[in-house]
Amino acid sequence: MPSSNRSNSRPITIIDAEHQNSTGRALELWSYRELIWVMIVRDIKVRYKQTVMGIAWAVIQPLTMMLIFTLIFGKLAKIPSDGFPYPIFVFSGMLAWNFFSTSVSSAGVSLVGSANLISKVYFPRIIVPIASIGVSLVDFLIGSFILLVLMLFYSQPLSWNLLYLPFFLTGLMVASIGVGSWLAAITVTYRDFRFVIPFMLQVWMYVTPVIYPISSIPEMWRWVLYLNPMYAWINGIRACFLGQQFDVTGMMVSSVLSILIFMLGIFYFDKAQRRFADII
């Protein structure tokens, strides 16, 4: 808790075991907003500067996945795409899923990767997994531009639904922070858990309507989709680009689940962070 020393005009931070409420944590994060920005910029530079092709990877990767899924699921498996060209259909789903997947993967190992910083300098530890989302946001913006070019190529008109894109992206970010902060905390204690994250995300993707439409699922089982917090955000971002009708019920359920995941993730992180410096 911050306090002021009369003999020194600079504020002094006293670190103790006192539990902060949510308001106190939010204010502390706001006071460290410049550090969040610095860490986001650092992660972006590391991601793109230390590669042979630089930012081109953000273009090549989603296009390659789109081509593979189009060939296997669109051409060979003949999976329907609700009347849209399959490359656009699958790319719009992968755009949203890649944001979530990259955010969670980066956040999950972020604390271990910042071990030297965490063990030597005090700052709110939750900043580390939160800052990991910055790279995913850059990839999302690049992917959105590619998708718009593809839509132009396939003569697919734009929709006013694009105005709702910030809402769905915000929901996706909330869920990503919740899952990412939980994985970051548990990976510090159990280092081998970082090998579980890719497998978990791969299974999660296939149970989410990313590469197949909701219409391909029997109506009597569609309610199961509501148990997946990623359902409405993936489906909503796709609807923003393709002009499909929004699933309001799914949006409400996913909003509640995402907020719950966010709160539980932050709660677990808050409980676990007291021993980070000792075991990291």
Coordinates of C-alpha atoms in Angstrom, one line a residue, residues 133-231:
I133 CA -2.4 -10.0 -25.2
G134 CA -0.8 -7.1 -27.0
V135 CA 0.9 -9.3 -29.6
S136 CA -2.4 -11.1 -30.2
L137 CA -4.2 -7.8 -30.8
V138 CA -1.6 -6.9 -33.5
D139 CA -2.1 -10.2 -35.2
F140 CA -5.9 -9.8 -35.0
L141 CA -5.7 -6.4 -36.7
I142 CA -3.4 -7.8 -39.5
G143 CA -5.7 -10.8 -39.9
S144 CA -8.7 -8.5 -40.1
F145 CA -7.1 -6.6 -43.0
I146 CA -6.4 -9.9 -44.8
L147 CA -10.0 -11.0 -44.3
L148 CA -11.3 -7.7 -45.8
V149 CA -9.1 -8.3 -48.8
L150 CA -10.4 -11.9 -49.2
M151 CA -14.0 -10.6 -48.9
L152 CA -13.2 -8.1 -51.7
F153 CA -11.7 -10.9 -53.8
Y154 CA -14.9 -13.1 -53.3
S155 CA -17.2 -10.1 -53.9
Q156 CA -18.6 -10.4 -50.4
P157 CA -20.2 -7.2 -49.2
L158 CA -19.4 -5.6 -45.9
S159 CA -22.1 -5.4 -43.2
W160 CA -23.1 -2.8 -40.6
N161 CA -22.4 -5.7 -38.1
L162 CA -18.8 -4.6 -38.1
L163 CA -19.8 -1.8 -35.8
Y164 CA -20.3 -4.5 -33.1
L165 CA -16.8 -5.9 -33.5
P166 CA -15.3 -4.0 -30.5
F167 CA -17.9 -5.6 -28.2
F168 CA -17.0 -9.1 -29.3
L169 CA -13.3 -8.4 -29.2
T170 CA -13.7 -7.1 -25.7
G171 CA -15.5 -10.2 -24.6
L172 CA -12.8 -12.3 -26.2
M173 CA -10.1 -10.3 -24.3
V174 CA -11.9 -10.8 -21.0
A175 CA -12.1 -14.6 -21.4
S176 CA -8.4 -14.7 -22.6
I177 CA -7.2 -12.8 -19.6
G178 CA -9.2 -15.1 -17.2
V179 CA -7.9 -18.3 -18.8
G180 CA -4.4 -16.9 -19.4
S181 CA -3.9 -15.6 -15.8
W182 CA -5.0 -19.0 -14.4
L183 CA -2.6 -20.9 -16.6
A184 CA 0.2 -18.4 -15.9
A185 CA -0.2 -19.0 -12.1
I186 CA -0.4 -22.8 -12.3
T187 CA 2.5 -23.0 -14.7
V188 CA 4.8 -21.4 -12.2
T189 CA 4.1 -24.2 -9.7
Y190 CA 3.9 -27.0 -12.2
R191 CA 6.3 -26.3 -15.0
D192 CA 5.3 -29.3 -17.1
F193 CA 1.8 -27.8 -17.4
R194 CA 3.1 -25.6 -20.2
F195 CA 3.1 -28.8 -22.4
V196 CA -0.6 -29.3 -21.6
I197 CA -1.6 -25.9 -22.9
P198 CA -1.2 -26.6 -26.7
F199 CA -3.1 -29.9 -26.4
M200 CA -5.9 -28.2 -24.3
L201 CA -6.3 -25.4 -26.9
Q202 CA -6.3 -27.9 -29.8
V203 CA -9.1 -29.9 -28.3
W204 CA -11.0 -26.7 -27.4
M205 CA -10.8 -25.5 -31.0
Y206 CA -12.5 -28.6 -32.3
V207 CA -15.3 -28.4 -29.9
T208 CA -15.9 -24.8 -30.9
P209 CA -17.6 -24.0 -34.2
V210 CA -14.5 -22.5 -35.9
I211 CA -14.1 -24.7 -39.0
Y212 CA -17.8 -25.9 -39.2
P213 CA -21.1 -24.0 -39.0
I214 CA -23.6 -24.3 -36.2
S215 CA -26.1 -25.5 -38.7
S216 CA -24.2 -28.8 -39.0
I217 CA -24.9 -29.6 -35.4
P218 CA -28.3 -31.3 -34.7
E219 CA -30.7 -28.8 -33.2
M220 CA -31.3 -31.0 -30.1
W221 CA -27.6 -30.7 -29.2
R222 CA -27.0 -27.0 -30.0
W223 CA -27.7 -26.1 -26.4
V224 CA -24.3 -27.7 -25.5
L225 CA -22.6 -24.9 -27.4
Y226 CA -23.7 -22.5 -24.7
L227 CA -21.5 -24.3 -22.2
N228 CA -18.5 -23.2 -24.3
P229 CA -17.7 -19.6 -23.4
M230 CA -15.8 -19.2 -26.8
Y231 CA -18.9 -20.0 -28.8

